[in-house]
Amino acid sequence: GDSVTQMEGPVTLSEEAFLTINCTYTATGYPSLFWYVQYPGEGLQLLLKATKADDKGSNKGFEATYRKETTSFHLEKGSVQVSDSAVYFCALEGSQGNLIFGKGTKLSVKP
Amino acid sequence: DAGVTQSPTHLIKTRGQQVTLRCSPKSGHDTVSWYQQALGQGPQFIFQYYEEEERQRGNFPDRFSGHQFPNYSSELNVNALLLGDSALYLCASSLVAARPTGELFFGEGSRLTVL
């Protein structure tokens, strides 16, 4: 069945460091792909999305490119801030129209 | 504009009991989905309601049931609670006409502890 695998955390970075969180997926066809973020004490929020191959989703300085040849959707940010500390979830749209999530990667950014 | 609201935020039950969790969707949304998020795991899809009917269901037993009301709010019921049902239960709302489906708006969740 469809699934998402993302890098294990936690990830600890210094402010202004470069961030990459790896995400690969297994699916039939070409589902829409998403990154959701969960800030402490808040609900999950959509960070960015891509609906077809080679699409680049971007928001708040974060980017991810839908790569069908490597079945990947890695999240990147050039310069992280303390306020980016959160748990990040990669997800794909399943055949039932639901979301299938990875296990999440906790990011801590130190000043 | 109120987002997705869930109640209660925390609750503790014992094995064998039953629990009801409630969700009010974001204003204007007509579809409600429920997810279970165990500690250290990603959310897992339980089911989705639209037009007061269960439209899709994930791999969860019949102990998990739900309801959607005419005002689009929803309840999740879990019977015969097991220790393994301890988790954060997330409600998400969306507009059925909006695509892609993954643009969900989540509440902060109801944290259930089963002792």
Coordinates of N, CA and C in Angstrom, one line a residue:
Chain A
G1 N 0.8 -1.2 0.0 CA 0.0 0.0 0.0 C 0.9 1.3 0.0
D2 N 0.2 2.4 -0.1 CA 0.9 3.7 -0.1 C 1.5 3.9 1.2
S3 N 2.7 4.5 1.2 CA 3.4 4.9 2.4 C 4.4 6.0 2.2
V4 N 4.7 6.6 3.4 CA 5.7 7.7 3.4 C 6.8 7.4 4.4
T5 N 8.0 7.6 4.0 CA 9.1 7.4 4.9 C 9.9 8.8 5.0
Q6 N 10.1 9.2 6.2 CA 10.9 10.5 6.4 C 12.0 10.2 7.4
M7 N 13.0 11.1 7.3 CA 14.2 10.9 8.2 C 13.8 11.0 9.6
E8 N 14.5 10.2 10.4 CA 14.2 10.2 11.8 C 14.8 11.4 12.5
G9 N 14.1 11.9 13.5 CA 14.7 13.0 14.2 C 15.2 12.5 15.6
P10 N 15.4 13.4 16.5 CA 15.3 14.9 16.3 C 16.5 15.5 15.5
V11 N 16.2 16.6 14.9 CA 17.3 17.3 14.2 C 17.5 18.6 14.9
T12 N 18.7 18.9 15.3 CA 19.1 20.1 16.0 C 20.0 20.9 15.2
L13 N 19.7 22.1 14.9 CA 20.5 23.1 14.1 C 20.7 24.4 14.8
S14 N 21.7 25.1 14.5 CA 21.9 26.4 14.9 C 21.1 27.4 14.0
E15 N 20.8 28.5 14.5 CA 20.1 29.5 13.7 C 20.9 29.9 12.5
E16 N 20.2 30.0 11.4 CA 20.8 30.4 10.1 C 21.4 29.2 9.4
A17 N 21.3 28.0 9.9 CA 21.9 26.8 9.3 C 20.9 26.4 8.2
F18 N 21.4 25.6 7.2 CA 20.6 25.0 6.2 C 19.9 23.8 6.6
L19 N 18.7 23.6 6.2 CA 17.8 22.5 6.7 C 17.5 21.6 5.5
T20 N 17.6 20.3 5.6 CA 17.0 19.3 4.7 C 16.4 18.3 5.6
I21 N 15.1 18.0 5.3 CA 14.4 16.8 5.9 C 14.0 15.9 4.7
N22 N 14.6 14.7 4.7 CA 14.3 13.8 3.6 C 12.9 13.1 3.7
C23 N 12.3 13.0 2.6 CA 11.0 12.3 2.5 C 10.9 11.5 1.2
T24 N 10.6 10.2 1.3 CA 10.4 9.4 0.1 C 9.0 8.7 0.3
Y25 N 8.4 8.3 -0.9 CA 7.1 7.8 -0.8 C 7.0 6.6 -1.7
T26 N 6.0 5.7 -1.4 CA 5.6 4.6 -2.2 C 4.1 4.8 -2.5
A27 N 3.8 4.8 -3.8 CA 2.4 5.0 -4.2 C 2.2 4.5 -5.6
T28 N 0.9 4.1 -5.9 CA 0.5 3.9 -7.3 C 0.1 5.2 -7.9
G29 N 0.6 5.5 -9.1 CA 0.2 6.7 -9.7 C 1.1 7.9 -9.1
Y30 N 0.6 9.1 -9.3 CA 1.3 10.3 -8.9 C 0.4 11.1 -8.0
P31 N 0.4 10.8 -6.7 CA -0.4 11.5 -5.7 C 0.1 12.9 -5.4
S32 N -0.8 13.7 -5.0 CA -0.4 15.0 -4.4 C 0.5 14.8 -3.2
L33 N 1.5 15.6 -3.0 CA 2.4 15.5 -1.8 C 2.3 16.8 -1.0
F34 N 2.6 16.6 0.3 CA 2.4 17.7 1.2 C 3.5 17.7 2.3
W35 N 3.7 18.9 2.9 CA 4.4 19.0 4.1 C 3.5 19.7 5.1
Y36 N 3.3 19.1 6.2 CA 2.5 19.7 7.3 C 3.5 20.0 8.5
V37 N 3.2 21.0 9.3 CA 4.0 21.4 10.4 C 3.1 21.5 11.6
Q38 N 3.7 21.0 12.7 CA 3.0 21.1 14.0 C 3.8 21.8 15.0
Y39 N 3.5 23.1 15.3 CA 4.2 23.9 16.2 C 3.8 23.5 17.6
P40 N 4.6 23.7 18.6 CA 4.2 23.3 20.0 C 2.9 23.9 20.4
G41 N 2.0 23.1 20.9 CA 0.7 23.5 21.4 C -0.3 23.9 20.3
E42 N 0.0 23.6 19.1 CA -0.9 24.0 18.0 C -1.3 22.8 17.2
G43 N -2.3 22.9 16.3 CA -2.7 21.9 15.4 C -1.8 21.8 14.2
L44 N -1.9 20.7 13.5 CA -1.2 20.6 12.2 C -1.6 21.7 11.2
Q45 N -0.6 22.2 10.5 CA -0.9 23.2 9.5 C -0.2 22.8 8.2
L46 N -0.9 23.1 7.1 CA -0.3 22.8 5.8 C 0.8 23.8 5.6
L47 N 2.0 23.3 5.3 CA 3.2 24.2 5.0 C 3.3 24.5 3.5
L48 N 3.3 23.4 2.7 CA 3.4 23.5 1.3 C 2.9 22.3 0.6
K49 N 2.6 22.3 -0.7 CA 2.1 21.2 -1.4 C 2.6 21.2 -2.8
A50 N 2.6 20.0 -3.5 CA 2.9 19.9 -4.9 C 1.9 18.9 -5.5
T51 N 1.3 19.1 -6.6 CA 0.3 18.3 -7.1 C 0.7 17.4 -8.3
K52 N 1.9 17.7 -8.9 CA 2.3 16.9 -10.0 C 3.8 16.9 -10.0
A53 N 4.4 16.0 -10.8 CA 5.8 15.8 -10.9 C 6.5 17.1 -11.4
D54 N 7.6 17.4 -10.7 CA 8.4 18.6 -11.0 C 7.9 19.9 -10.4
D55 N 6.7 19.8 -9.8 CA 6.2 21.0 -9.1 C 7.1 21.3 -7.9
K56 N 7.2 22.6 -7.7 CA 7.9 23.0 -6.4 C 6.9 23.7 -5.6
G57 N 6.8 23.2 -4.4 CA 5.9 23.9 -3.4 C 6.8 24.8 -2.5
S58 N 6.3 26.0 -2.1 CA 7.1 26.9 -1.3 C 6.3 27.7 -0.4
N59 N 6.8 28.0 0.8 CA 6.0 28.8 1.7 C 7.0 29.2 2.9
K60 N 7.0 30.4 3.4 CA 7.7 30.8 4.5 C 9.2 30.5 4.4
G61 N 9.8 30.5 3.2 CA 11.2 30.2 3.0 C 11.5 28.7 2.8
F62 N 10.5 27.8 3.0 CA 10.6 26.4 2.8 C 10.3 26.1 1.4
E63 N 11.0 25.0 0.9 CA 10.7 24.5 -0.5 C 10.8 23.0 -0.5
A64 N 10.0 22.4 -1.4 CA 10.1 21.0 -1.7 C 9.7 20.8 -3.1
T65 N 10.5 19.9 -3.8 CA 10.2 19.6 -5.2 C 9.8 18.2 -5.4
Y66 N 8.7 18.0 -6.1 CA 8.1 16.6 -6.4 C 9.0 15.9 -7.4
R67 N 9.7 14.9 -7.0 CA 10.6 14.2 -7.9 C 10.1 12.8 -8.1
K68 N 9.5 12.5 -9.3 CA 8.9 11.2 -9.5 C 10.0 10.2 -9.8
E69 N 11.1 10.6 -10.3 CA 12.2 9.6 -10.7 C 12.8 9.0 -9.4
T70 N 12.8 9.8 -8.3 CA 13.4 9.3 -7.1 C 12.3 9.1 -6.0
T71 N 11.1 9.3 -6.4 CA 9.9 9.2 -5.5 C 10.2 10.0 -4.2
S72 N 10.6 11.2 -4.3 CA 11.0 12.0 -3.1 C 10.4 13.4 -3.1
F73 N 10.4 14.0 -1.9 CA 9.8 15.3 -1.7 C 10.5 15.9 -0.5
H74 N 11.8 16.1 -0.7 CA 12.6 16.6 0.5 C 12.3 18.1 0.8
L75 N 12.2 18.4 2.1 CA 12.0 19.7 2.5 C 13.3 20.5 2.8
E76 N 13.4 21.7 2.3 CA 14.6 22.5 2.5 C 14.3 23.9 2.9
K77 N 15.2 24.5 3.6 CA 15.2 25.9 4.0 C 16.6 26.4 4.1
G78 N 16.9 27.5 3.5 CA 18.3 28.0 3.4 C 18.8 28.5 4.7
S79 N 17.9 29.1 5.6 CA 18.4 29.7 6.8 C 17.3 29.6 7.9
V80 N 17.4 28.6 8.8 CA 16.4 28.4 9.8 C 16.4 29.4 10.9
Q81 N 15.3 29.6 11.5 CA 15.1 30.5 12.7 C 14.6 29.7 13.9
V82 N 14.8 30.2 15.0 CA 14.3 29.6 16.2 C 12.8 29.3 16.1
S83 N 12.1 30.2 15.5 CA 10.7 30.0 15.4 C 10.3 28.9 14.4
D84 N 11.2 28.3 13.7 CA 10.9 27.1 12.9 C 10.9 25.8 13.7
S85 N 11.3 25.9 14.9 CA 11.3 24.7 15.8 C 9.9 24.1 15.8
A86 N 9.7 22.9 15.4 CA 8.4 22.2 15.3 C 8.6 20.8 14.9
V87 N 7.5 20.1 14.7 CA 7.5 18.7 14.1 C 7.0 18.8 12.7
Y88 N 7.7 18.3 11.7 CA 7.4 18.4 10.3 C 7.0 17.0 9.8
F89 N 5.8 17.0 9.1 CA 5.3 15.7 8.6 C 5.2 15.8 7.1
C90 N 5.7 14.8 6.4 CA 5.5 14.6 5.0 C 4.3 13.7 4.8
A91 N 3.5 14.0 3.8 CA 2.2 13.3 3.6 C 1.9 13.2 2.1
L92 N 1.2 12.1 1.7 CA 0.7 12.0 0.4 C -0.9 11.8 0.4
E93 N -1.5 12.1 -0.7 CA -2.9 11.9 -0.8 C -3.2 10.5 -1.2
G94 N -3.9 9.7 -0.3 CA -4.1 8.3 -0.6 C -5.3 8.1 -1.5
S95 N -5.5 6.9 -1.9 CA -6.5 6.6 -2.9 C -7.9 6.8 -2.4
Q96 N -8.1 6.8 -1.1 CA -9.4 7.1 -0.5 C -9.6 8.6 -0.3
G97 N -8.7 9.4 -0.8 CA -8.8 10.9 -0.6 C -8.3 11.3 0.8
N98 N -7.8 10.4 1.6 CA -7.2 10.7 2.9 C -5.8 11.1 2.8
L99 N -5.2 11.5 3.9 CA -3.8 11.8 3.9 C -3.0 10.6 4.6
I100 N -1.9 10.2 4.0 CA -1.0 9.2 4.6 C 0.2 9.9 5.0
F101 N 0.5 9.9 6.3 CA 1.6 10.7 6.9 C 2.8 9.8 7.2
G102 N 4.0 10.5 7.1 CA 5.2 9.9 7.7 C 5.2 10.0 9.2
K103 N 6.2 9.6 9.9 CA 6.2 9.6 11.4 C 6.6 10.9 12.0
G104 N 7.0 11.8 11.1 CA 7.3 13.1 11.6 C 8.8 13.3 12.0
T105 N 9.3 14.5 11.8 CA 10.7 14.8 12.2 C 10.7 16.1 13.1
K106 N 11.2 15.9 14.3 CA 11.2 17.1 15.2 C 12.5 17.9 14.9
L107 N 12.3 19.2 14.7 CA 13.4 20.1 14.5 C 13.5 21.1 15.6
S108 N 14.7 21.2 16.2 CA 15.0 22.2 17.2 C 16.1 23.1 16.7
V109 N 15.8 24.4 16.7 CA 16.7 25.4 16.3 C 17.2 26.2 17.5
K110 N 18.5 26.2 17.7 CA 19.1 26.9 18.8 C 19.7 28.2 18.4
P111 N 19.5 29.3 19.3 CA 20.0 30.6 18.9 C 21.5 30.7 19.0
Chain B
D1 N -12.6 34.5 12.2 CA -13.0 33.2 11.7 C -12.5 32.1 12.5
A2 N -13.4 31.3 13.2 CA -13.0 30.3 14.0 C -12.5 29.1 13.2
G3 N -11.4 28.5 13.6 CA -10.8 27.4 13.0 C -11.6 26.1 13.5
V4 N -10.9 25.0 13.4 CA -11.5 23.7 13.8 C -11.3 23.7 15.3
T5 N -12.4 23.4 16.0 CA -12.4 23.3 17.5 C -12.8 21.9 17.9
Q6 N -12.0 21.4 18.9 CA -12.3 20.0 19.4 C -12.5 20.1 20.9
S7 N -13.3 19.1 21.4 CA -13.4 19.0 22.8 C -13.7 17.5 23.2
P8 N -13.3 17.1 24.4 CA -12.4 17.9 25.3 C -11.0 17.9 24.8
T9 N -10.2 18.6 25.5 CA -8.7 18.7 25.1 C -8.0 17.5 25.7
H10 N -8.3 17.1 26.9 CA -7.7 16.0 27.5 C -8.8 15.2 28.2
L11 N -8.6 13.9 28.3 CA -9.5 13.0 29.1 C -8.8 11.7 29.4
I12 N -9.2 11.2 30.5 CA -8.7 9.9 31.0 C -9.9 8.9 31.2
K13 N -9.7 7.7 30.6 CA -10.7 6.7 30.7 C -10.0 5.4 31.2
T14 N -10.8 4.4 31.6 CA -10.3 3.1 31.9 C -10.7 2.1 30.8
R15 N -10.0 1.0 30.8 CA -10.2 0.0 29.8 C -11.7 -0.5 29.8
G16 N -12.3 -0.7 28.7 CA -13.7 -1.1 28.6 C -14.7 0.0 28.5
Q17 N -14.3 1.2 28.9 CA -15.2 2.3 28.8 C -15.4 2.8 27.4
Q18 N -16.3 3.7 27.3 CA -16.6 4.3 26.0 C -16.3 5.8 26.0
V19 N -16.0 6.4 24.9 CA -15.6 7.8 24.9 C -16.2 8.5 23.6
T20 N -16.6 9.7 23.8 CA -17.1 10.5 22.7 C -16.3 11.8 22.6
L21 N -15.8 12.1 21.4 CA -15.0 13.3 21.1 C -15.8 14.1 20.1
R22 N -15.6 15.4 20.2 CA -16.4 16.3 19.4 C -15.6 17.3 18.6
C23 N -16.1 17.7 17.5 CA -15.4 18.5 16.6 C -16.3 19.5 15.8
S24 N -16.0 20.7 15.8 CA -16.7 21.7 15.0 C -15.7 22.2 13.9
P25 N -16.2 22.0 12.6 CA -15.3 22.3 11.5 C -15.1 23.8 11.3
K26 N -14.1 24.2 10.5 CA -13.9 25.6 10.2 C -15.1 26.1 9.4
S27 N -15.4 27.3 9.7 CA -16.6 27.9 9.0 C -16.6 27.7 7.5
G28 N -17.7 27.3 7.0 CA -17.8 27.1 5.5 C -17.4 25.7 5.1
H29 N -16.8 24.9 5.9 CA -16.4 23.5 5.5 C -17.5 22.5 5.7
D30 N -17.5 21.5 4.9 CA -18.6 20.6 4.9 C -18.2 19.1 5.1
T31 N -16.9 18.9 5.2 CA -16.3 17.6 5.3 C -15.4 17.5 6.6
V32 N -15.6 16.4 7.3 CA -14.8 16.2 8.5 C -14.1 14.9 8.5
S33 N -12.8 14.9 8.8 CA -12.1 13.6 8.9 C -11.5 13.5 10.3
W34 N -11.3 12.3 10.7 CA -10.7 12.0 12.0 C -9.4 11.2 11.8
Y35 N -8.4 11.6 12.6 CA -7.1 10.9 12.6 C -6.7 10.5 14.0
Q36 N -6.0 9.4 14.1 CA -5.4 9.0 15.4 C -3.9 9.2 15.3
Q37 N -3.3 9.9 16.3 CA -1.9 10.1 16.3 C -1.3 9.5 17.6
A38 N -0.7 8.3 17.5 CA -0.1 7.7 18.6 C 1.2 8.5 18.9
L39 N 1.7 8.4 20.1 CA 2.9 9.1 20.5 C 4.1 8.8 19.6
G40 N 4.7 9.8 19.1 CA 5.9 9.6 18.2 C 5.6 9.1 16.8
Q41 N 4.3 9.0 16.4 CA 3.9 8.6 15.1 C 3.2 9.7 14.4
G42 N 3.0 9.4 13.1 CA 2.2 10.4 12.3 C 0.8 10.0 12.4
P43 N -0.1 11.0 12.1 CA -1.5 10.7 12.2 C -2.0 9.6 11.2
Q44 N -2.9 8.8 11.7 CA -3.5 7.7 10.8 C -5.0 8.0 10.6
F45 N -5.4 7.8 9.4 CA -6.8 8.1 9.0 C -7.8 7.1 9.6
I46 N -8.8 7.6 10.3 CA -9.9 6.8 10.8 C -11.0 6.7 9.8
F47 N -11.7 7.9 9.6 CA -12.8 7.9 8.7 C -13.1 9.4 8.3
Q48 N -13.9 9.5 7.3 CA -14.3 10.9 6.8 C -15.8 10.9 6.7
Y49 N -16.4 12.0 7.1 CA -17.8 12.3 7.0 C -18.1 13.4 6.0
Y50 N -19.2 13.2 5.2 CA -19.7 14.2 4.3 C -21.2 14.0 4.2
E51 N -22.0 15.0 4.2 CA -23.4 14.9 4.1 C -24.0 13.9 5.1
E52 N -23.4 13.9 6.3 CA -23.9 13.1 7.4 C -23.7 11.6 7.2
E53 N -22.8 11.2 6.3 CA -22.5 9.8 6.0 C -21.1 9.6 6.1
E54 N -20.7 8.4 6.5 CA -19.3 8.0 6.4 C -19.0 7.7 5.0
R55 N -18.0 8.4 4.5 CA -17.7 8.2 3.0 C -16.4 7.3 2.8
Q56 N -15.5 7.5 3.7 CA -14.2 6.7 3.6 C -13.9 6.2 5.0
R57 N -13.2 5.1 5.0 CA -12.7 4.6 6.3 C -11.4 3.9 6.2
G58 N -10.5 4.2 7.2 CA -9.2 3.6 7.2 C -9.3 2.2 7.9
N59 N -8.2 1.7 8.3 CA -8.1 0.4 8.8 C -8.3 0.4 10.4
F60 N -9.4 0.7 10.8 CA -9.8 0.8 12.2 C -11.0 -0.1 12.4
P61 N -11.0 -0.8 13.6 CA -12.2 -1.7 13.9 C -13.5 -1.0 14.1
D62 N -14.6 -1.8 14.1 CA -15.9 -1.2 14.3 C -16.1 -0.5 15.6
R63 N -15.2 -0.7 16.5 CA -15.3 0.0 17.8 C -15.3 1.5 17.6
F64 N -14.7 1.9 16.5 CA -14.6 3.3 16.2 C -15.8 3.7 15.3
S65 N -16.6 4.6 15.7 CA -17.7 5.0 14.9 C -17.9 6.5 15.0
G66 N -18.7 7.0 14.1 CA -18.8 8.5 14.1 C -20.1 9.0 13.7
H67 N -20.2 10.3 13.7 CA -21.5 10.9 13.3 C -21.2 12.3 12.8
Q68 N -22.0 12.7 11.8 CA -21.9 14.1 11.4 C -23.3 14.7 11.5
F69 N -23.4 15.9 12.0 CA -24.7 16.5 12.2 C -25.0 17.5 11.1
P70 N -26.3 17.9 11.0 CA -26.6 18.9 9.9 C -25.8 20.1 9.8
N71 N -25.3 20.6 11.0 CA -24.4 21.8 11.0 C -23.0 21.5 10.7
Y72 N -22.7 20.2 10.2 CA -21.4 19.7 9.8 C -20.5 19.3 11.0
S73 N -20.9 19.6 12.2 CA -20.0 19.2 13.3 C -20.1 17.6 13.4
S74 N -19.1 17.1 14.1 CA -19.0 15.7 14.1 C -18.6 15.1 15.5
E75 N -18.9 13.9 15.7 CA -18.4 13.1 16.9 C -17.7 11.9 16.5
L76 N -16.7 11.5 17.3 CA -16.0 10.3 17.2 C -16.3 9.5 18.4
N77 N -16.8 8.3 18.3 CA -17.1 7.4 19.4 C -16.2 6.2 19.4
V78 N -15.6 5.8 20.5 CA -14.8 4.6 20.7 C -15.4 3.8 21.8
N79 N -15.8 2.6 21.5 CA -16.3 1.7 22.5 C -15.2 0.7 23.0
A80 N -15.5 0.1 24.1 CA -14.6 -1.0 24.7 C -13.2 -0.6 24.6
L81 N -12.8 0.5 25.2 CA -11.5 1.1 25.1 C -10.4 0.1 25.5
L82 N -9.3 0.2 24.7 CA -8.1 -0.6 25.0 C -7.0 0.3 25.3
L83 N -6.0 -0.2 26.0 CA -4.8 0.6 26.3 C -4.2 1.2 25.1
G84 N -4.2 0.5 24.0 CA -3.7 0.9 22.7 C -4.4 2.1 22.0
D85 N -5.6 2.4 22.6 CA -6.4 3.5 22.0 C -5.9 4.9 22.6
S86 N -4.9 4.8 23.5 CA -4.4 6.1 24.0 C -3.6 6.8 22.9
A87 N -4.0 8.0 22.6 CA -3.5 8.7 21.5 C -4.1 10.1 21.5
L88 N -3.5 10.9 20.5 CA -4.1 12.2 20.2 C -5.1 12.1 19.0
Y89 N -6.3 12.4 19.2 CA -7.3 12.3 18.1 C -7.5 13.7 17.5
L90 N -7.2 13.7 16.2 CA -7.3 14.9 15.5 C -8.5 15.0 14.5
C91 N -9.1 16.1 14.5 CA -10.2 16.3 13.6 C -9.7 17.3 12.5
A92 N -10.1 17.1 11.3 CA -9.7 17.9 10.2 C -10.9 18.2 9.4
S93 N -11.0 19.5 8.9 CA -12.1 19.8 8.1 C -11.6 20.3 6.7
S94 N -12.5 20.2 5.7 CA -12.2 20.6 4.4 C -13.5 20.9 3.6
L95 N -13.3 21.4 2.4 CA -14.5 21.6 1.6 C -14.4 20.6 0.5
V96 N -15.5 19.8 0.3 CA -15.4 18.7 -0.6 C -15.1 19.2 -2.0
A97 N -15.5 20.4 -2.3 CA -15.3 20.8 -3.7 C -13.9 21.3 -3.9
A98 N -13.1 21.4 -2.9 CA -11.8 21.9 -3.0 C -10.8 20.8 -3.3
R99 N -10.0 21.0 -4.2 CA -9.0 20.0 -4.5 C -7.6 20.6 -4.5
P100 N -6.5 19.9 -4.2 CA -6.5 18.5 -3.8 C -7.0 18.3 -2.4
T101 N -7.4 17.1 -2.1 CA -8.0 16.7 -0.9 C -7.1 17.0 0.3
G102 N -5.9 17.0 0.1 CA -4.9 17.1 1.2 C -4.9 18.5 1.9
E103 N -5.7 19.5 1.4 CA -5.7 20.8 2.1 C -6.7 20.7 3.2
L104 N -6.2 20.1 4.3 CA -7.0 20.0 5.5 C -6.7 21.0 6.5
F105 N -7.7 21.4 7.3 CA -7.5 22.3 8.5 C -7.7 21.4 9.7
F106 N -6.7 21.4 10.6 CA -6.7 20.5 11.7 C -7.0 21.3 13.0
G107 N -7.7 20.6 13.9 CA -7.8 21.1 15.3 C -6.6 20.7 16.1
E108 N -6.6 21.2 17.3 CA -5.4 20.9 18.2 C -5.5 19.5 18.8
G109 N -6.6 18.9 18.7 CA -6.7 17.5 19.1 C -7.3 17.3 20.5
S110 N -7.7 16.0 20.7 CA -8.2 15.6 22.0 C -7.2 14.5 22.4
R111 N -6.6 14.7 23.6 CA -5.6 13.6 24.0 C -6.3 12.7 25.0
L112 N -6.4 11.4 24.5 CA -7.1 10.4 25.3 C -6.1 9.5 25.9
T113 N -6.2 9.3 27.2 CA -5.4 8.3 28.0 C -6.3 7.2 28.5
V114 N -5.9 6.0 28.2 CA -6.7 4.8 28.7 C -5.8 4.1 29.7
L115 N -6.4 4.0 30.9 CA -5.6 3.3 32.0 C -6.2 1.9 32.3

